[in-house]
CSV table of C-alpha atoms in Angstrom, one decimal:
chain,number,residue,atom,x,y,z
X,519,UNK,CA,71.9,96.8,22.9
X,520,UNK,CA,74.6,99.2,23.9
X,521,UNK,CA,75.0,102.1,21.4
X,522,UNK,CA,78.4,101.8,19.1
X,523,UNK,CA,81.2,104.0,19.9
X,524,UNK,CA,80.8,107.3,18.3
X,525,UNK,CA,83.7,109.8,19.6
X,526,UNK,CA,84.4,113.4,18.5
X,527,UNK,CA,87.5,114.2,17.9
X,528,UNK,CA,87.5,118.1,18.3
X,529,UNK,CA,86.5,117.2,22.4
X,530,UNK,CA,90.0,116.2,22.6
X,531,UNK,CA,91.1,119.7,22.4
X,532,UNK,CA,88.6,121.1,25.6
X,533,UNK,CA,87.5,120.0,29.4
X,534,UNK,CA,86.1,117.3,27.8
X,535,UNK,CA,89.3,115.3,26.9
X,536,UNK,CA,89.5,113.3,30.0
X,537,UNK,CA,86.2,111.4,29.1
X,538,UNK,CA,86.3,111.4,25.4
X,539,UNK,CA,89.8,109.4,25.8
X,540,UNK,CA,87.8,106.7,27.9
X,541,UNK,CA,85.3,106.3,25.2
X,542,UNK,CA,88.1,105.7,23.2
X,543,UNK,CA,89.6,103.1,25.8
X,544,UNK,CA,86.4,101.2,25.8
X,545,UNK,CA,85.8,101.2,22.4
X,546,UNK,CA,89.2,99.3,22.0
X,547,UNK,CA,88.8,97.1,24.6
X,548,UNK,CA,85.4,95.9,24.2
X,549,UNK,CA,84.5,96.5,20.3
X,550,UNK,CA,87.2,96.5,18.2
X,551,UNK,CA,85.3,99.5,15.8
X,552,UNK,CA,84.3,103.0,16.6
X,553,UNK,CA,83.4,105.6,14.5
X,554,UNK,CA,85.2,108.9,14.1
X,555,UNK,CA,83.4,112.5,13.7
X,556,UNK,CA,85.1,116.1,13.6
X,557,UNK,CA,88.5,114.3,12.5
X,558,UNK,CA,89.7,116.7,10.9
X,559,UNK,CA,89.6,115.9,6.9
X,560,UNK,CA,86.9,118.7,5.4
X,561,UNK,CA,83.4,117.2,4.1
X,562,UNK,CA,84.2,119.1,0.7
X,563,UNK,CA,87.4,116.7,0.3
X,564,UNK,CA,85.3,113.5,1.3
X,565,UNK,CA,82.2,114.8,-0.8
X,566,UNK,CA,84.6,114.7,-3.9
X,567,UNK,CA,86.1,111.2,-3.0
X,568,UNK,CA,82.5,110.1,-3.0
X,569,UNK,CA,81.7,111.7,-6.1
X,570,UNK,CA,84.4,110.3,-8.3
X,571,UNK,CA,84.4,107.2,-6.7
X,572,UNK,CA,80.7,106.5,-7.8
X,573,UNK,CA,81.4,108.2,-10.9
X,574,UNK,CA,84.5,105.9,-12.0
X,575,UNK,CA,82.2,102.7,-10.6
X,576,UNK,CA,79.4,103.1,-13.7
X,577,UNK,CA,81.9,104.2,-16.1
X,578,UNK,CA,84.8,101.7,-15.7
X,579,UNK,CA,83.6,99.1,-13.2
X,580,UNK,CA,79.8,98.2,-13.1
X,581,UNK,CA,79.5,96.5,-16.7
X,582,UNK,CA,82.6,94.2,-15.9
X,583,UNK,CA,81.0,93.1,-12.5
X,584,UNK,CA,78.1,92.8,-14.6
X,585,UNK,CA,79.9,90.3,-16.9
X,586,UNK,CA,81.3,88.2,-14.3
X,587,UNK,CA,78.3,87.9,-12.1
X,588,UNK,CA,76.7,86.0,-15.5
X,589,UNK,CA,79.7,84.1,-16.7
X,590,UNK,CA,79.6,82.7,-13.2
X,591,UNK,CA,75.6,82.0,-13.5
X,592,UNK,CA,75.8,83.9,-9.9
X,593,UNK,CA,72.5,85.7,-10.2
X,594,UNK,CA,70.8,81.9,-10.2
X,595,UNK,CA,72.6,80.4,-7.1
X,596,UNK,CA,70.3,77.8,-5.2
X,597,UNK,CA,72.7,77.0,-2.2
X,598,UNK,CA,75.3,79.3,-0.3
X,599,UNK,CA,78.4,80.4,-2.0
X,600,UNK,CA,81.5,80.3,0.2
X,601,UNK,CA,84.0,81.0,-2.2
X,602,UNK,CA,83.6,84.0,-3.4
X,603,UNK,CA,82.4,87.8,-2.3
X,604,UNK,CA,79.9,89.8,-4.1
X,605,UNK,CA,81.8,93.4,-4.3
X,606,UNK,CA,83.7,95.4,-7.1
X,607,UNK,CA,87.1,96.4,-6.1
X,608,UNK,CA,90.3,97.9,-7.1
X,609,UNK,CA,93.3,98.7,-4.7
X,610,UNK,CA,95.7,102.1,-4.5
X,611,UNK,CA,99.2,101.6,-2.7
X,612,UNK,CA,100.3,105.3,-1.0
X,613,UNK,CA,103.1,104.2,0.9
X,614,UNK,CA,106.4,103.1,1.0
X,615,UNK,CA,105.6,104.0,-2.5
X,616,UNK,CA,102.3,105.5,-4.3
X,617,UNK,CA,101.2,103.3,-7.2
X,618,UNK,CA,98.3,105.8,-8.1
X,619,UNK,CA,99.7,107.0,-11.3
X,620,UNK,CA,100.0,103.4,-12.9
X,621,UNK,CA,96.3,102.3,-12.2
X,622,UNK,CA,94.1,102.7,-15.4
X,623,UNK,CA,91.2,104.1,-16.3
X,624,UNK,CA,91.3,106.6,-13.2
X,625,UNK,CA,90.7,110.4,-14.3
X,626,UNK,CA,93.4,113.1,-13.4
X,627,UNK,CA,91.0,114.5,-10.6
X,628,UNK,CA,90.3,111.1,-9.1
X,629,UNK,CA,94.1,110.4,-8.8
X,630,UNK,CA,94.5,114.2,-7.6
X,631,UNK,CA,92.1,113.8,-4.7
X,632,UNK,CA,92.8,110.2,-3.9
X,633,UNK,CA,96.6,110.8,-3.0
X,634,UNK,CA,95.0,114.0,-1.1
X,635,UNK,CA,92.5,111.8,0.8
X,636,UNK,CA,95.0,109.2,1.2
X,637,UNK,CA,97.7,111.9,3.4
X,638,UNK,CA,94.8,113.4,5.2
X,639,UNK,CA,94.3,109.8,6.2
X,640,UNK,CA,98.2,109.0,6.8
X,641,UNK,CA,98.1,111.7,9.3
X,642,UNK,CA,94.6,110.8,11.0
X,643,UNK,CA,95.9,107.1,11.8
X,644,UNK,CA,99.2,108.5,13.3
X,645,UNK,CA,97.1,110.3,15.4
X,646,UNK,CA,95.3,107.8,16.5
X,647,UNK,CA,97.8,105.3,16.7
X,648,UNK,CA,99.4,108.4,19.5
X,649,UNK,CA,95.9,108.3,21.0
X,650,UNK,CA,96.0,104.5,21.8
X,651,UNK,CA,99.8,104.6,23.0
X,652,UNK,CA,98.4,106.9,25.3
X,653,UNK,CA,95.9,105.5,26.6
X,654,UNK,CA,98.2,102.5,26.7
X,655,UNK,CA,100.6,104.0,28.7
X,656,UNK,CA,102.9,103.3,26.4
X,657,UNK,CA,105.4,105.8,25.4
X,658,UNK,CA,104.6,108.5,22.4
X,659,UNK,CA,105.3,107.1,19.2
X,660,UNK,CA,105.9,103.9,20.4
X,661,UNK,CA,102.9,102.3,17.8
X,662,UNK,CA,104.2,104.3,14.8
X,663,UNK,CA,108.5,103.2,15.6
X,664,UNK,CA,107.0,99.3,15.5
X,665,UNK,CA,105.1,99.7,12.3
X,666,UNK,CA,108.1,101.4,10.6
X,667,UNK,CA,110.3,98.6,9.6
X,668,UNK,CA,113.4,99.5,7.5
X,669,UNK,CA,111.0,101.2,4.9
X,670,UNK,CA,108.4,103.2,7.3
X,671,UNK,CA,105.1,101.6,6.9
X,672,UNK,CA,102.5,100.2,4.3
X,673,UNK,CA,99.8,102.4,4.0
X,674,UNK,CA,96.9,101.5,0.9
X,675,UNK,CA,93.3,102.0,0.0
X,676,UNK,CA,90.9,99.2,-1.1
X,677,UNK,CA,88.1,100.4,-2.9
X,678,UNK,CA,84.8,98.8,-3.2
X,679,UNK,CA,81.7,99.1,-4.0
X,680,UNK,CA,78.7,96.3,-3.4
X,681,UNK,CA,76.2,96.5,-6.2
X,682,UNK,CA,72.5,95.6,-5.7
X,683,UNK,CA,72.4,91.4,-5.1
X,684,UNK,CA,69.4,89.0,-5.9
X,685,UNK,CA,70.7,86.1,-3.3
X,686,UNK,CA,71.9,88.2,-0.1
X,687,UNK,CA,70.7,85.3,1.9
X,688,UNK,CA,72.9,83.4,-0.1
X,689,UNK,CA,76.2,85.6,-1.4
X,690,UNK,CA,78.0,87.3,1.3
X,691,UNK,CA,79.2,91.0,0.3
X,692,UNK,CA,82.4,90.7,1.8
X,693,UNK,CA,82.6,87.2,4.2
X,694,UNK,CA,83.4,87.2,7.5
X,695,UNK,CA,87.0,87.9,8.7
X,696,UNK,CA,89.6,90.0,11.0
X,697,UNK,CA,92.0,92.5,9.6
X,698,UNK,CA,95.4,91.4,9.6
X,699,UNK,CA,97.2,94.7,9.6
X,700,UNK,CA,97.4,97.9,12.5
X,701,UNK,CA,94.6,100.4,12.0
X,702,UNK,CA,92.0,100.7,9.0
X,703,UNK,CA,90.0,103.9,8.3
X,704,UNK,CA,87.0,103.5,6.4
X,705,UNK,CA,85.1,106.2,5.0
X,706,UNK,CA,82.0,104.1,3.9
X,707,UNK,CA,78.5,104.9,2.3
X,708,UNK,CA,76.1,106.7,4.3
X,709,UNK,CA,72.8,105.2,2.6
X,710,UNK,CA,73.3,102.0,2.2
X,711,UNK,CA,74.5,99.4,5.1
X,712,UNK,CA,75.8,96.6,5.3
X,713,UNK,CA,79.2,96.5,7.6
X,714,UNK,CA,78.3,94.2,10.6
X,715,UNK,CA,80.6,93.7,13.5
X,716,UNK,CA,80.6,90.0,15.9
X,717,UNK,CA,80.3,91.2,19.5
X,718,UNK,CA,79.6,89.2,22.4
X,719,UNK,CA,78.0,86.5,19.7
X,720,UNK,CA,75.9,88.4,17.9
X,721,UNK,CA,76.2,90.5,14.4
X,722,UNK,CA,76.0,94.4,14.9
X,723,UNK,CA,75.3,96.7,12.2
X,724,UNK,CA,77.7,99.4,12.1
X,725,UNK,CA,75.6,103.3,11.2
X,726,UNK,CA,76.4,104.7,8.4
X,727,UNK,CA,77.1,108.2,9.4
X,728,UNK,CA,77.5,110.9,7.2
X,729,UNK,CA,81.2,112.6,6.5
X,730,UNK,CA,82.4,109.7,9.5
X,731,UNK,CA,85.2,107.7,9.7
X,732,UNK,CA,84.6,104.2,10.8
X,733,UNK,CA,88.2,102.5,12.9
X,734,UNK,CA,88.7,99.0,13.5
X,735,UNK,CA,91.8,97.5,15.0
X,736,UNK,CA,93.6,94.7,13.2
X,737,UNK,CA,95.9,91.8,14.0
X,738,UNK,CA,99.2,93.6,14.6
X,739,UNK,CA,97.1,95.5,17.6
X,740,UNK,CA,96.2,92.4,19.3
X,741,UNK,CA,99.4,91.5,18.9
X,742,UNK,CA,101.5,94.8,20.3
X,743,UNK,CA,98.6,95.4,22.5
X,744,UNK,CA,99.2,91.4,24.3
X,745,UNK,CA,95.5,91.1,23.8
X,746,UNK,CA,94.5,94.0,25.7
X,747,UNK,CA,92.8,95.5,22.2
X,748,UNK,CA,91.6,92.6,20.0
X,749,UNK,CA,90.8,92.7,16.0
X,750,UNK,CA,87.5,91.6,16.0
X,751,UNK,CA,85.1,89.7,13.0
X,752,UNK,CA,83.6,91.8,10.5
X,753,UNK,CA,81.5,91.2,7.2
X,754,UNK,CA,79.2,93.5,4.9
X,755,UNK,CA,75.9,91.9,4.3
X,756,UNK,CA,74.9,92.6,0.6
X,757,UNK,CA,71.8,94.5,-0.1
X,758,UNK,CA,68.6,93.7,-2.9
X,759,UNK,CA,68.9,97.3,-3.8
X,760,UNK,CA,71.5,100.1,-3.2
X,761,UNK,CA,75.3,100.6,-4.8
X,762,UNK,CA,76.9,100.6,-1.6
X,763,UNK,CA,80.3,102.5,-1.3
X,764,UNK,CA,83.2,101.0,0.4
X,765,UNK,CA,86.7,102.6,1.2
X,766,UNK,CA,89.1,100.7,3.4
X,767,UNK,CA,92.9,102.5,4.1
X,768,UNK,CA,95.0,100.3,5.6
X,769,UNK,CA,98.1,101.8,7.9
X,770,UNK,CA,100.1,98.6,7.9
X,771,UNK,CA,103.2,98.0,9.4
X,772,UNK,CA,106.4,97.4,7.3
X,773,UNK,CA,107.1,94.4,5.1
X,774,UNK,CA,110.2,93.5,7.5
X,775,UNK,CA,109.2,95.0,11.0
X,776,UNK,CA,109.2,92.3,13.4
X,777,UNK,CA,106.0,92.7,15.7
X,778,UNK,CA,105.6,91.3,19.6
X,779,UNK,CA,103.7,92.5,22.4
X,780,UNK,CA,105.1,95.7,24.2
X,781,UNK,CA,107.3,94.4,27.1
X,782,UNK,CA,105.7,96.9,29.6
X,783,UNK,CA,102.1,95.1,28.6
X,784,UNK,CA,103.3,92.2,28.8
X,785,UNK,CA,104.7,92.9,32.6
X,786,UNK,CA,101.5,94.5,33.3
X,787,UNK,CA,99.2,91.2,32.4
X,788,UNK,CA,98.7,87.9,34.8
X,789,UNK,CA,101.3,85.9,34.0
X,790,UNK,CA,99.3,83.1,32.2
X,791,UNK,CA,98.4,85.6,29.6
X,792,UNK,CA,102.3,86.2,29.1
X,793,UNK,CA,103.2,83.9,26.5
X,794,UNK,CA,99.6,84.7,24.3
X,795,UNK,CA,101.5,86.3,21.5
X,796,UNK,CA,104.0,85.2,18.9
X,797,UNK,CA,107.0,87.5,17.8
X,798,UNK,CA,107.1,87.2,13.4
X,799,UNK,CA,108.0,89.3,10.6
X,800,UNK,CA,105.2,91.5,8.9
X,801,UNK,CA,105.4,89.9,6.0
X,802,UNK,CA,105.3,86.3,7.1
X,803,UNK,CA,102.5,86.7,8.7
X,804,UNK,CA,100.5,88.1,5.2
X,805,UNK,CA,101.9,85.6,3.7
X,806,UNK,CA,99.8,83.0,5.9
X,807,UNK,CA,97.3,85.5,6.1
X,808,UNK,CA,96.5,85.5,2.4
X,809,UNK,CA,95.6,81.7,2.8
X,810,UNK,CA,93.4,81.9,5.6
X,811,UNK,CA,91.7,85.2,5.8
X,812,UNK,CA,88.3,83.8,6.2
X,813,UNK,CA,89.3,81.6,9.3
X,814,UNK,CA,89.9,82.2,12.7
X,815,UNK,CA,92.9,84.3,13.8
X,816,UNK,CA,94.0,81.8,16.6
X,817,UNK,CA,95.3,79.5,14.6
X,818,UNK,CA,97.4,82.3,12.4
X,819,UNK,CA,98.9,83.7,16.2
X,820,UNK,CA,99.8,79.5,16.4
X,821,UNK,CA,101.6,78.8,13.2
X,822,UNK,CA,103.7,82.4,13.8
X,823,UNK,CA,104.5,80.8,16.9
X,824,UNK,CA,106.0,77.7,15.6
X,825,UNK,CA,108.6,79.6,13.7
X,826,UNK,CA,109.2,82.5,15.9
X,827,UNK,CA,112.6,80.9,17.6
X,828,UNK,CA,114.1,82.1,14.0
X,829,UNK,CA,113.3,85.3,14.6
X,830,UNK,CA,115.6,87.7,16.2
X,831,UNK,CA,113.7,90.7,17.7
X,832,UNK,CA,115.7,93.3,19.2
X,833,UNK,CA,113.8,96.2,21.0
X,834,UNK,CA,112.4,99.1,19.4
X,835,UNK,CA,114.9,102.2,19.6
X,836,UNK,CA,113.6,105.4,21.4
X,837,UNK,CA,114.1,109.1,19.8
């Protein structure tokens, strides 16, 4: 089995550029997920995140998931549960505008360092996004301008953790699905696994790694991209024994930022690939999104297709 993607960031600064860009290349074009080291955002920072985040789990979180693992009878399941995912979660909104301060039960440190974490973050997936225009060939910027929207982008945090489960065979942690949104930065738990990738057919575990950052593409990059970088299935595989810890930021575009493939892609595929990709509003396409997560993406790119004549797409302005 090939090795996943690992790519250090601080090579992009040396001699070494020039190849640590074409790891990047392939790890868009062929997995979907790669995993980020020396990015920038200091181990103490993503020590405390880890800290608190654990912490605020067993005093706010575990003895409700607790609760409704029994009122559900979950714990006794005899046949496979499709309906449901066995993780504890809570989600923080950073931009257009930070809902941090209106969450309960979070201590003043925890909201402190998440809205720190959460602009180290910001900043990381703009780079990145720069990183895959280039590569691309696509102009700078040219990513971040189609996320913006009237509003600049959504940007939020989902965090999770997946407690110990009796039935893994039988209770997914988190069932398999693509991302609908641009680029998600996860800064997961580097004891326990569980975060599996579909490549080429077959589930692949992704390493835990500690002080990484895992990326995986979403939708909206298929989309922009005209297929050339694809959003690819994912799922976490519960555990008998470990807490593991889980936290997903998604940089999102806008609510009304109308996404289509970049014309020069589009001019530089075979011209049966042309007409792949719908044009749709963000927001429309969450909105169907929300109702069929767990399913294939095709059939999402289809329905946006059916009403993308309504849509009037103009092209992206240039600084």
């Amino acid at each position: 089995m090939e090795n996943f993607p690992v790519i250090n960031l601080e090579k992009l600064n040396g001699e070494e550029r020039g190849a640590t860009m074409e790891i990047i290349k392939d790890a868009c074009e062929n997995w979907g997920f790669f995993e980020l080291i020396n990015h920038g955002i200091s181990h103490e920072l993503m020590d405390t995140v880890e800290r608190l985040t654990k912490e605020h789990y067993r005093k706010c979180m575990e003895q409700r998931f607790k609760e409704l693992v029994a009122a559900k009878g979950l714990e006794g399941v005899q046949t496979e549960v499709n309906d449901l995912d066995w993780e504890s979660t809570f989600f923080l909104r950073h931009l257009p505008h930070s809902n941090i301060s209106e969450i309960p039960d979070l201590q003043d440190e925890y909201r402190k360092v998440m809205k720190e974490f959460a602009l180290r973050l910001e900043k990381l997936a703009e780079e990145l996004l720069d990183l895959l225009c280039e590569n691309l060939g696509l102009e700078k910027g040219y990513l971040k301008k189609a996320f913006h929207g009237s509003k600049g982008p959504n940007f939020g945090t989902k965090v999770s953790n997946y407690p110990p489960c009796p039935k893994p065979d039988l209770i997914k942690g988190l069932r398999a699905h693509t991302d609908a949104g641009g680029i998600i930065l996860l800064f997961q738990d580097d004891k326990v696994s569980g975060l599996q990738l579909l490549k080429d057919d077959q589930w692949i575990d992704v390493p835990p790694m500690r002080h990484s950052i895992v990326i995986n593409l979403g939708d909206q990059i298929e989309v922009i991209t005209n297929g050339k970088y694809k959003s690819v299935m994912h799922r976490v595989i519960a555990q008998t024994d470990g807490n593991r810890m889980s936290i997903a930021s998604f940089y999102n575009p806008g609510g009304d930022a109308v996404i289509y493939p970049a014309p020069t892609l589009v001019e530089k595929e075979a011209d049966e690939n042309n007409n792949l990709y719908p044009k749709f509003v963000f927001e429309d396409y969450m909105k169907l999104y929300a109702g069929l997560k767990f399913q294939a993406k095709e059939p999402r790119f289809e329905a946006m297709k059916a009403i993308e004549s309504n849509v009037n797409v103009g092209p992206i302005a240039t600084a």
